[in-house]
Coordinates of C-alpha atoms in Angstrom, one line a residue:
M830 CA 0.0 0.0 0.0
R831 CA 1.4 3.4 -1.0
V832 CA 0.9 6.3 1.4
D833 CA 0.7 9.8 0.0
P834 CA 3.3 11.8 1.9
D835 CA 1.5 15.1 1.4
L836 CA -1.7 13.6 2.8
L837 CA 0.2 12.1 5.7
R838 CA 1.7 15.6 6.5
A839 CA -1.7 17.2 6.2
V840 CA -3.3 14.6 8.6
H841 CA -0.4 15.1 11.0
R842 CA -0.7 18.9 10.9
Q843 CA -4.5 18.8 11.4
V844 CA -4.4 16.4 14.3
G845 CA -1.6 18.4 16.0
D846 CA -3.6 21.6 15.5
R847 CA -6.8 20.1 16.8
L848 CA -5.0 18.6 19.8
H849 CA -3.4 22.0 20.6
V850 CA -6.8 23.7 20.4
E851 CA -8.3 21.1 22.8
Q852 CA -5.5 21.5 25.2
Q853 CA -6.0 25.3 25.2
R854 CA -9.7 24.9 25.7
R855 CA -9.2 22.6 28.6
G856 CA -6.8 25.1 30.1
R857 CA -9.2 28.0 29.7
E858 CA -12.0 26.0 31.4
G859 CA -9.7 25.0 34.3
H860 CA -9.5 21.3 33.3
G861 CA -6.2 19.5 33.5
E862 CA -4.2 19.0 30.3
L863 CA -4.6 15.7 28.5
T864 CA -1.5 13.5 29.1
G865 CA -0.4 10.0 28.7
P866 CA -3.0 7.4 27.7
A867 CA -5.8 10.0 27.7
E868 CA -3.9 12.2 25.2
Q869 CA -3.1 9.1 23.1
Q870 CA -6.7 8.1 23.0
Y871 CA -7.9 11.6 22.1
A872 CA -5.2 11.8 19.3
R873 CA -6.4 8.4 17.9
K874 CA -10.0 9.8 17.8
L875 CA -8.7 12.9 16.0
I876 CA -6.8 10.8 13.5
A877 CA -10.0 8.9 12.7
D878 CA -12.0 12.1 12.4
V879 CA -9.5 13.7 10.0
I880 CA -9.3 10.6 7.8
R881 CA -13.1 10.2 7.8
E882 CA -13.5 13.9 6.8
H883 CA -10.9 13.5 4.0
A884 CA -12.7 10.4 2.7
E885 CA -16.1 12.1 2.8
G886 CA -14.6 15.0 0.9
L887 CA -13.3 12.6 -1.8
L888 CA -16.6 10.9 -2.1
G889 CA -18.4 14.3 -2.2
R890 CA -16.2 15.2 -5.2
G891 CA -16.8 11.8 -6.8
Q892 CA -13.3 10.5 -6.2
S893 CA -12.2 7.4 -4.3

């Protein structure tokens, strides 16, 4: 299976950006920062979200 390096970079950037936003939100609301297993679990959810959104975008444009 060939992985598109540009897509991989885009997913990595989007996940990092979303995780950063969530950490900031938690800080503003007085919650503790996500760390360790909780951070990893949330990052996995974000990865799935970003990949699903990308796939939905491709399907919406008639691509696969």
